[in-house]
Amino acid sequence: MPHAFENGVSSKRNGVLRSRANDVIDDFDELRKDIKRLADAATKTLNTHVRETAEQLNEQRHDIQDRLISRAGDLRDDLGERAGKGAAYVSEKVKARPATSIGIALGAGVVLGMLLAPRR
């Protein structure tokens, strides 16, 4: 009889072990599902942050472009004003001394002609 009793205890013990093994397997399955949900949530959060950062960078790029365009407009206006003043200055000097202006223009033309002419 001790043998029959041991078989009963052994089979009971195997049943308990199987039950515990199944519990562990179920726990691992739940853990795997939890990790997948966590990874999905982290991916969603990361994508949201990436999208928001891209939008902020795009806004900053537009701001920089607007500032550069404004700055270029200011420079264009400044250069136009300076060119106008330079042209007015030259015009005054030519009117004040026309003969000297013609001589300077002639001399500059001769020098440029000599520099640009093909050498023989």
mmCIF file of N, CA and C in Angstrom:
data_model
loop_
_atom_site.group_PDB
_atom_site.id
_atom_site.type_symbol
_atom_site.label_atom_id
_atom_site.label_comp_id
_atom_site.label_asym_id
_atom_site.label_seq_id
_atom_site.Cartn_x
_atom_site.Cartn_y
_atom_site.Cartn_z
ATOM 1 N N MET A 1 0.784 -1.203 0.000
ATOM 2 C CA MET A 1 0.000 0.000 0.000
ATOM 3 C C MET A 1 0.828 1.270 0.000
ATOM 4 N N PRO A 2 1.960 1.253 0.657
ATOM 5 C CA PRO A 2 2.716 2.478 0.592
ATOM 6 C C PRO A 2 3.001 2.876 -0.840
ATOM 7 N N HIS A 3 3.130 1.901 -1.677
ATOM 8 C CA HIS A 3 3.420 2.202 -3.068
ATOM 9 C C HIS A 3 2.242 2.930 -3.738
ATOM 10 N N ALA A 4 1.048 2.502 -3.469
ATOM 11 C CA ALA A 4 -0.146 3.131 -4.023
ATOM 12 C C ALA A 4 -0.301 4.538 -3.461
ATOM 13 N N PHE A 5 0.018 4.680 -2.206
ATOM 14 C CA PHE A 5 -0.056 6.001 -1.590
ATOM 15 C C PHE A 5 0.951 6.941 -2.230
ATOM 16 N N GLU A 6 2.157 6.461 -2.464
ATOM 17 C CA GLU A 6 3.181 7.293 -3.098
ATOM 18 C C GLU A 6 2.760 7.691 -4.502
ATOM 19 N N ASN A 7 2.144 6.794 -5.239
ATOM 20 C CA ASN A 7 1.659 7.129 -6.586
ATOM 21 C C ASN A 7 0.593 8.203 -6.523
ATOM 22 N N GLY A 8 -0.253 8.153 -5.538
ATOM 23 C CA GLY A 8 -1.287 9.167 -5.377
ATOM 24 C C GLY A 8 -0.688 10.527 -5.057
ATOM 25 N N VAL A 9 0.313 10.537 -4.182
ATOM 26 C CA VAL A 9 0.997 11.780 -3.815
ATOM 27 C C VAL A 9 1.768 12.300 -5.014
ATOM 28 N N SER A 10 2.419 11.372 -5.716
ATOM 29 C CA SER A 10 3.208 11.763 -6.883
ATOM 30 C C SER A 10 2.308 12.343 -7.958
ATOM 31 N N SER A 11 1.189 11.746 -8.203
ATOM 32 C CA SER A 11 0.297 12.265 -9.238
ATOM 33 C C SER A 11 -0.307 13.592 -8.799
ATOM 34 N N LYS A 12 -0.568 13.720 -7.498
ATOM 35 C CA LYS A 12 -1.078 15.003 -6.970
ATOM 36 C C LYS A 12 -0.016 16.089 -7.140
ATOM 37 N N ARG A 13 1.225 15.726 -6.836
ATOM 38 C CA ARG A 13 2.336 16.663 -6.953
ATOM 39 C C ARG A 13 2.517 17.067 -8.424
ATOM 40 N N ASN A 14 2.425 16.135 -9.346
ATOM 41 C CA ASN A 14 2.538 16.441 -10.775
ATOM 42 C C ASN A 14 1.415 17.372 -11.224
ATOM 43 N N GLY A 15 0.234 17.140 -10.682
ATOM 44 C CA GLY A 15 -0.894 18.024 -11.024
ATOM 45 C C GLY A 15 -0.662 19.441 -10.536
ATOM 46 N N VAL A 16 -0.128 19.570 -9.337
ATOM 47 C CA VAL A 16 0.178 20.888 -8.776
ATOM 48 C C VAL A 16 1.270 21.559 -9.595
ATOM 49 N N LEU A 17 2.287 20.777 -9.954
ATOM 50 C CA LEU A 17 3.385 21.337 -10.755
ATOM 51 C C LEU A 17 2.891 21.788 -12.125
ATOM 52 N N ARG A 18 2.023 20.982 -12.721
ATOM 53 C CA ARG A 18 1.458 21.370 -14.021
ATOM 54 C C ARG A 18 0.634 22.640 -13.888
ATOM 55 N N SER A 19 -0.126 22.716 -12.840
ATOM 56 C CA SER A 19 -0.958 23.896 -12.605
ATOM 57 C C SER A 19 -0.076 25.141 -12.439
ATOM 58 N N ARG A 20 0.991 24.990 -11.655
ATOM 59 C CA ARG A 20 1.902 26.118 -11.451
ATOM 60 C C ARG A 20 2.627 26.475 -12.750
ATOM 61 N N ALA A 21 3.020 25.480 -13.516
ATOM 62 C CA ALA A 21 3.684 25.727 -14.809
ATOM 63 C C ALA A 21 2.731 26.462 -15.747
ATOM 64 N N ASN A 22 1.483 26.058 -15.748
ATOM 65 C CA ASN A 22 0.489 26.757 -16.584
ATOM 66 C C ASN A 22 0.296 28.192 -16.115
ATOM 67 N N ASP A 23 0.293 28.388 -14.800
ATOM 68 C CA ASP A 23 0.184 29.747 -14.256
ATOM 69 C C ASP A 23 1.367 30.604 -14.698
ATOM 70 N N VAL A 24 2.566 30.033 -14.656
ATOM 71 C CA VAL A 24 3.771 30.761 -15.070
ATOM 72 C C VAL A 24 3.688 31.100 -16.562
ATOM 73 N N ILE A 25 3.254 30.147 -17.361
ATOM 74 C CA ILE A 25 3.109 30.389 -18.806
ATOM 75 C C ILE A 25 2.081 31.484 -19.054
ATOM 76 N N ASP A 26 0.961 31.435 -18.339
ATOM 77 C CA ASP A 26 -0.059 32.488 -18.470
ATOM 78 C C ASP A 26 0.506 33.842 -18.056
ATOM 79 N N ASP A 27 1.292 33.855 -16.971
ATOM 80 C CA ASP A 27 1.909 35.109 -16.525
ATOM 81 C C ASP A 27 2.867 35.654 -17.589
ATOM 82 N N PHE A 28 3.643 34.759 -18.217
ATOM 83 C CA PHE A 28 4.543 35.205 -19.289
ATOM 84 C C PHE A 28 3.763 35.758 -20.479
ATOM 85 N N ASP A 29 2.640 35.119 -20.798
ATOM 86 C CA ASP A 29 1.811 35.630 -21.896
ATOM 87 C C ASP A 29 1.274 37.024 -21.560
ATOM 88 N N GLU A 30 0.820 37.201 -20.349
ATOM 89 C CA GLU A 30 0.325 38.524 -19.923
ATOM 90 C C GLU A 30 1.454 39.548 -19.940
ATOM 91 N N LEU A 31 2.628 39.136 -19.482
ATOM 92 C CA LEU A 31 3.794 40.029 -19.483
ATOM 93 C C LEU A 31 4.148 40.432 -20.913
ATOM 94 N N ARG A 32 4.118 39.463 -21.836
ATOM 95 C CA ARG A 32 4.411 39.755 -23.249
ATOM 96 C C ARG A 32 3.394 40.755 -23.808
ATOM 97 N N LYS A 33 2.116 40.551 -23.467
ATOM 98 C CA LYS A 33 1.074 41.476 -23.927
ATOM 99 C C LYS A 33 1.278 42.876 -23.339
ATOM 100 N N ASP A 34 1.633 42.921 -22.048
ATOM 101 C CA ASP A 34 1.890 44.210 -21.392
ATOM 102 C C ASP A 34 3.072 44.931 -22.034
ATOM 103 N N ILE A 35 4.125 44.177 -22.331
ATOM 104 C CA ILE A 35 5.307 44.786 -22.963
ATOM 105 C C ILE A 35 4.951 45.312 -24.356
ATOM 106 N N LYS A 36 4.134 44.560 -25.098
ATOM 107 C CA LYS A 36 3.708 45.022 -26.428
ATOM 108 C C LYS A 36 2.891 46.299 -26.315
ATOM 109 N N ARG A 37 1.956 46.344 -25.344
ATOM 110 C CA ARG A 37 1.161 47.569 -25.144
ATOM 111 C C ARG A 37 2.060 48.743 -24.760
ATOM 112 N N LEU A 38 3.047 48.481 -23.901
ATOM 113 C CA LEU A 38 3.979 49.527 -23.498
ATOM 114 C C LEU A 38 4.795 50.018 -24.689
ATOM 115 N N ALA A 39 5.266 49.095 -25.517
ATOM 116 C CA ALA A 39 6.041 49.474 -26.706
ATOM 117 C C ALA A 39 5.174 50.277 -27.672
ATOM 118 N N ASP A 40 3.927 49.867 -27.843
ATOM 119 C CA ASP A 40 3.015 50.611 -28.728
ATOM 120 C C ASP A 40 2.768 52.023 -28.197
ATOM 121 N N ALA A 41 2.575 52.139 -26.892
ATOM 122 C CA ALA A 41 2.354 53.456 -26.282
ATOM 123 C C ALA A 41 3.607 54.324 -26.418
ATOM 124 N N ALA A 42 4.778 53.725 -26.212
ATOM 125 C CA ALA A 42 6.032 54.488 -26.334
ATOM 126 C C ALA A 42 6.225 54.945 -27.781
ATOM 127 N N THR A 43 5.921 54.080 -28.739
ATOM 128 C CA THR A 43 6.041 54.440 -30.154
ATOM 129 C C THR A 43 5.087 55.577 -30.499
ATOM 130 N N LYS A 44 3.868 55.489 -30.008
ATOM 131 C CA LYS A 44 2.874 56.542 -30.274
ATOM 132 C C LYS A 44 3.339 57.869 -29.671
ATOM 133 N N THR A 45 3.832 57.830 -28.442
ATOM 134 C CA THR A 45 4.320 59.042 -27.787
ATOM 135 C C THR A 45 5.511 59.627 -28.539
ATOM 136 N N LEU A 46 6.430 58.762 -28.943
ATOM 137 C CA LEU A 46 7.610 59.212 -29.685
ATOM 138 C C LEU A 46 7.201 59.850 -31.006
ATOM 139 N N ASN A 47 6.269 59.218 -31.710
ATOM 140 C CA ASN A 47 5.795 59.784 -32.982
ATOM 141 C C ASN A 47 5.146 61.141 -32.773
ATOM 142 N N THR A 48 4.400 61.282 -31.694
ATOM 143 C CA THR A 48 3.767 62.568 -31.384
ATOM 144 C C THR A 48 4.831 63.637 -31.131
ATOM 145 N N HIS A 49 5.853 63.288 -30.357
ATOM 146 C CA HIS A 49 6.924 64.249 -30.066
ATOM 147 C C HIS A 49 7.697 64.607 -31.328
ATOM 148 N N VAL A 50 7.952 63.630 -32.168
ATOM 149 C CA VAL A 50 8.665 63.895 -33.428
ATOM 150 C C VAL A 50 7.836 64.837 -34.295
ATOM 151 N N ARG A 51 6.537 64.587 -34.397
ATOM 152 C CA ARG A 51 5.662 65.437 -35.200
ATOM 153 C C ARG A 51 5.638 66.869 -34.647
ATOM 154 N N GLU A 52 5.522 66.995 -33.323
ATOM 155 C CA GLU A 52 5.494 68.326 -32.708
ATOM 156 C C GLU A 52 6.816 69.051 -32.920
ATOM 157 N N THR A 53 7.924 68.342 -32.781
ATOM 158 C CA THR A 53 9.234 68.952 -32.988
ATOM 159 C C THR A 53 9.396 69.392 -34.436
ATOM 160 N N ALA A 54 8.939 68.575 -35.365
ATOM 161 C CA ALA A 54 9.016 68.938 -36.786
ATOM 162 C C ALA A 54 8.191 70.190 -37.059
ATOM 163 N N GLU A 55 7.028 70.290 -36.447
ATOM 164 C CA GLU A 55 6.192 71.484 -36.630
ATOM 165 C C GLU A 55 6.888 72.725 -36.060
ATOM 166 N N GLN A 56 7.506 72.577 -34.880
ATOM 167 C CA GLN A 56 8.213 73.710 -34.277
ATOM 168 C C GLN A 56 9.389 74.138 -35.152
ATOM 169 N N LEU A 57 10.144 73.171 -35.660
ATOM 170 C CA LEU A 57 11.274 73.503 -36.533
ATOM 171 C C LEU A 57 10.792 74.179 -37.817
ATOM 172 N N ASN A 58 9.677 73.728 -38.342
ATOM 173 C CA ASN A 58 9.125 74.331 -39.547
ATOM 174 C C ASN A 58 8.709 75.783 -39.283
ATOM 175 N N GLU A 59 8.096 76.021 -38.129
ATOM 176 C CA GLU A 59 7.720 77.388 -37.759
ATOM 177 C C GLU A 59 8.961 78.272 -37.618
ATOM 178 N N GLN A 60 9.994 77.742 -36.972
ATOM 179 C CA GLN A 60 11.227 78.509 -36.800
ATOM 180 C C GLN A 60 11.880 78.792 -38.146
ATOM 181 N N ARG A 61 11.828 77.815 -39.058
ATOM 182 C CA ARG A 61 12.391 78.019 -40.397
ATOM 183 C C ARG A 61 11.646 79.151 -41.112
ATOM 184 N N HIS A 62 10.315 79.162 -40.984
ATOM 185 C CA HIS A 62 9.537 80.236 -41.611
ATOM 186 C C HIS A 62 9.880 81.590 -40.996
ATOM 187 N N ASP A 63 10.050 81.619 -39.672
ATOM 188 C CA ASP A 63 10.422 82.871 -39.009
ATOM 189 C C ASP A 63 11.776 83.370 -39.515
ATOM 190 N N ILE A 64 12.732 82.463 -39.634
ATOM 191 C CA ILE A 64 14.064 82.848 -40.118
ATOM 192 C C ILE A 64 13.980 83.337 -41.558
ATOM 193 N N GLN A 65 13.204 82.641 -42.382
ATOM 194 C CA GLN A 65 13.046 83.075 -43.774
ATOM 195 C C GLN A 65 12.435 84.474 -43.832
ATOM 196 N N ASP A 66 11.410 84.700 -43.026
ATOM 197 C CA ASP A 66 10.769 86.020 -43.019
ATOM 198 C C ASP A 66 11.757 87.108 -42.602
ATOM 199 N N ARG A 67 12.573 86.803 -41.571
ATOM 200 C CA ARG A 67 13.567 87.787 -41.135
ATOM 201 C C ARG A 67 14.609 88.046 -42.212
ATOM 202 N N LEU A 68 15.049 86.980 -42.885
ATOM 203 C CA LEU A 68 16.041 87.146 -43.959
ATOM 204 C C LEU A 68 15.462 87.945 -45.123
ATOM 205 N N ILE A 69 14.221 87.677 -45.464
ATOM 206 C CA ILE A 69 13.581 88.423 -46.557
ATOM 207 C C ILE A 69 13.451 89.890 -46.174
ATOM 208 N N SER A 70 13.064 90.145 -44.931
ATOM 209 C CA SER A 70 12.959 91.525 -44.464
ATOM 210 C C SER A 70 14.316 92.204 -44.496
ATOM 211 N N ARG A 71 15.325 91.468 -44.029
ATOM 212 C CA ARG A 71 16.688 92.022 -44.007
ATOM 213 C C ARG A 71 17.197 92.292 -45.420
ATOM 214 N N ALA A 72 16.907 91.384 -46.339
ATOM 215 C CA ALA A 72 17.323 91.566 -47.736
ATOM 216 C C ALA A 72 16.626 92.780 -48.339
ATOM 217 N N GLY A 73 15.357 92.958 -47.989
ATOM 218 C CA GLY A 73 14.634 94.137 -48.472
ATOM 219 C C GLY A 73 15.257 95.422 -47.949
ATOM 220 N N ASP A 74 15.632 95.412 -46.676
ATOM 221 C CA ASP A 74 16.287 96.584 -46.092
ATOM 222 C C ASP A 74 17.615 96.870 -46.777
ATOM 223 N N LEU A 75 18.395 95.814 -47.028
ATOM 224 C CA LEU A 75 19.678 95.988 -47.703
ATOM 225 C C LEU A 75 19.484 96.505 -49.128
ATOM 226 N N ARG A 76 18.483 95.958 -49.830
ATOM 227 C CA ARG A 76 18.196 96.405 -51.189
ATOM 228 C C ARG A 76 17.840 97.895 -51.192
ATOM 229 N N ASP A 77 17.001 98.287 -50.250
ATOM 230 C CA ASP A 77 16.617 99.696 -50.165
ATOM 231 C C ASP A 77 17.823 100.573 -49.860
ATOM 232 N N ASP A 78 18.687 100.111 -48.931
ATOM 233 C CA ASP A 78 19.884 100.861 -48.562
ATOM 234 C C ASP A 78 20.836 100.994 -49.750
ATOM 235 N N LEU A 79 21.055 99.883 -50.472
ATOM 236 C CA LEU A 79 21.937 99.931 -51.642
ATOM 237 C C LEU A 79 21.358 100.826 -52.739
ATOM 238 N N GLY A 80 20.053 100.754 -52.920
ATOM 239 C CA GLY A 80 19.408 101.624 -53.917
ATOM 240 C C GLY A 80 19.584 103.092 -53.562
ATOM 241 N N GLU A 81 19.455 103.387 -52.281
ATOM 242 C CA GLU A 81 19.629 104.771 -51.823
ATOM 243 C C GLU A 81 21.071 105.231 -52.044
ATOM 244 N N ARG A 82 22.028 104.357 -51.693
ATOM 245 C CA ARG A 82 23.441 104.717 -51.878
ATOM 246 C C ARG A 82 23.775 104.878 -53.366
ATOM 247 N N ALA A 83 23.248 103.990 -54.195
ATOM 248 C CA ALA A 83 23.502 104.099 -55.634
ATOM 249 C C ALA A 83 22.927 105.397 -56.186
ATOM 250 N N GLY A 84 21.739 105.754 -55.716
ATOM 251 C CA GLY A 84 21.130 107.021 -56.146
ATOM 252 C C GLY A 84 21.976 108.219 -55.725
ATOM 253 N N LYS A 85 22.491 108.186 -54.492
ATOM 254 C CA LYS A 85 23.353 109.274 -54.012
ATOM 255 C C LYS A 85 24.645 109.334 -54.813
ATOM 256 N N GLY A 86 25.217 108.145 -55.123
ATOM 257 C CA GLY A 86 26.448 108.095 -55.922
ATOM 258 C C GLY A 86 26.218 108.654 -57.321
ATOM 259 N N ALA A 87 25.098 108.304 -57.930
ATOM 260 C CA ALA A 87 24.784 108.804 -59.269
ATOM 261 C C ALA A 87 24.573 110.318 -59.235
ATOM 262 N N ALA A 88 23.915 110.811 -58.203
ATOM 263 C CA ALA A 88 23.702 112.261 -58.078
ATOM 264 C C ALA A 88 25.036 112.982 -57.899
ATOM 265 N N TYR A 89 25.953 112.398 -57.100
ATOM 266 C CA TYR A 89 27.272 112.999 -56.875
ATOM 267 C C TYR A 89 28.057 113.086 -58.193
ATOM 268 N N VAL A 90 28.067 111.952 -58.948
ATOM 269 C CA VAL A 90 28.788 111.939 -60.223
ATOM 270 C C VAL A 90 28.172 112.950 -61.190
ATOM 271 N N SER A 91 26.864 113.008 -61.202
ATOM 272 C CA SER A 91 26.184 113.954 -62.098
ATOM 273 C C SER A 91 26.552 115.396 -61.759
ATOM 274 N N GLU A 92 26.620 115.717 -60.482
ATOM 275 C CA GLU A 92 27.011 117.072 -60.063
ATOM 276 C C GLU A 92 28.433 117.394 -60.511
ATOM 277 N N LYS A 93 29.347 116.440 -60.309
ATOM 278 C CA LYS A 93 30.752 116.670 -60.672
ATOM 279 C C LYS A 93 30.913 116.810 -62.184
ATOM 280 N N VAL A 94 30.170 116.006 -62.953
ATOM 281 C CA VAL A 94 30.259 116.116 -64.419
ATOM 282 C C VAL A 94 29.732 117.478 -64.868
ATOM 283 N N LYS A 95 28.659 117.936 -64.267
ATOM 284 C CA LYS A 95 28.093 119.244 -64.632
ATOM 285 C C LYS A 95 29.034 120.378 -64.221
ATOM 286 N N ALA A 96 29.721 120.203 -63.097
ATOM 287 C CA ALA A 96 30.629 121.247 -62.614
ATOM 288 C C ALA A 96 31.875 121.333 -63.495
ATOM 289 N N ARG A 97 32.384 120.204 -63.970
ATOM 290 C CA ARG A 97 33.608 120.190 -64.775
ATOM 291 C C ARG A 97 33.444 119.229 -65.952
ATOM 292 N N PRO A 98 32.753 119.633 -66.994
ATOM 293 C CA PRO A 98 32.496 118.739 -68.118
ATOM 294 C C PRO A 98 33.762 118.346 -68.877
ATOM 295 N N ALA A 99 34.690 119.228 -69.067
ATOM 296 C CA ALA A 99 35.902 118.918 -69.838
ATOM 297 C C ALA A 99 36.744 117.893 -69.090
ATOM 298 N N THR A 100 36.890 118.067 -67.811
ATOM 299 C CA THR A 100 37.658 117.116 -67.002
ATOM 300 C C THR A 100 36.993 115.745 -67.042
ATOM 301 N N SER A 101 35.683 115.714 -66.953
ATOM 302 C CA SER A 101 34.938 114.456 -66.993
ATOM 303 C C SER A 101 35.138 113.738 -68.318
ATOM 304 N N ILE A 102 35.137 114.492 -69.435
ATOM 305 C CA ILE A 102 35.343 113.887 -70.748
ATOM 306 C C ILE A 102 36.766 113.325 -70.825
ATOM 307 N N GLY A 103 37.748 114.029 -70.314
ATOM 308 C CA GLY A 103 39.141 113.573 -70.316
ATOM 309 C C GLY A 103 39.302 112.303 -69.495
ATOM 310 N N ILE A 104 38.681 112.265 -68.332
ATOM 311 C CA ILE A 104 38.757 111.071 -67.479
ATOM 312 C C ILE A 104 38.098 109.894 -68.180
ATOM 313 N N ALA A 105 36.936 110.110 -68.787
ATOM 314 C CA ALA A 105 36.233 109.034 -69.487
ATOM 315 C C ALA A 105 37.059 108.540 -70.667
ATOM 316 N N LEU A 106 37.694 109.461 -71.406
ATOM 317 C CA LEU A 106 38.535 109.086 -72.550
ATOM 318 C C LEU A 106 39.730 108.255 -72.063
ATOM 319 N N GLY A 107 40.401 108.713 -71.028
ATOM 320 C CA GLY A 107 41.553 107.989 -70.480
ATOM 321 C C GLY A 107 41.157 106.603 -69.976
ATOM 322 N N ALA A 108 40.032 106.508 -69.300
ATOM 323 C CA ALA A 108 39.566 105.208 -68.806
ATOM 324 C C ALA A 108 39.246 104.290 -69.980
ATOM 325 N N GLY A 109 38.664 104.824 -71.051
ATOM 326 C CA GLY A 109 38.359 104.023 -72.231
ATOM 327 C C GLY A 109 39.608 103.489 -72.896
ATOM 328 N N VAL A 110 40.654 104.340 -72.998
ATOM 329 C CA VAL A 110 41.914 103.916 -73.614
ATOM 330 C C VAL A 110 42.562 102.813 -72.773
ATOM 331 N N VAL A 111 42.609 102.988 -71.469
ATOM 332 C CA VAL A 111 43.215 101.980 -70.586
ATOM 333 C C VAL A 111 42.452 100.665 -70.677
ATOM 334 N N LEU A 112 41.134 100.705 -70.626
ATOM 335 C CA LEU A 112 40.345 99.476 -70.739
ATOM 336 C C LEU A 112 40.527 98.820 -72.098
ATOM 337 N N GLY A 113 40.591 99.634 -73.159
ATOM 338 C CA GLY A 113 40.807 99.093 -74.498
ATOM 339 C C GLY A 113 42.141 98.370 -74.592
ATOM 340 N N MET A 114 43.162 98.950 -73.997
ATOM 341 C CA MET A 114 44.488 98.318 -74.025
ATOM 342 C C MET A 114 44.498 97.013 -73.210
ATOM 343 N N LEU A 115 43.818 97.012 -72.086
ATOM 344 C CA LEU A 115 43.782 95.814 -71.227
ATOM 345 C C LEU A 115 42.989 94.696 -71.875
ATOM 346 N N LEU A 116 41.923 95.027 -72.558
ATOM 347 C CA LEU A 116 41.034 94.001 -73.122
ATOM 348 C C LEU A 116 41.422 93.582 -74.544
ATOM 349 N N ALA A 117 42.281 94.341 -75.204
ATOM 350 C CA ALA A 117 42.664 94.014 -76.572
ATOM 351 C C ALA A 117 43.544 92.776 -76.577
ATOM 352 N N PRO A 118 43.389 91.915 -77.612
ATOM 353 C CA PRO A 118 44.233 90.742 -77.693
ATOM 354 C C PRO A 118 45.704 91.137 -77.933
ATOM 355 N N ARG A 119 46.598 90.429 -77.320
ATOM 356 C CA ARG A 119 48.034 90.734 -77.443
ATOM 357 C C ARG A 119 48.573 90.081 -78.705
ATOM 358 N N ARG A 120 49.524 90.789 -79.376
ATOM 359 C CA ARG A 120 50.124 90.246 -80.608
ATOM 360 C C ARG A 120 51.531 89.911 -80.409
#
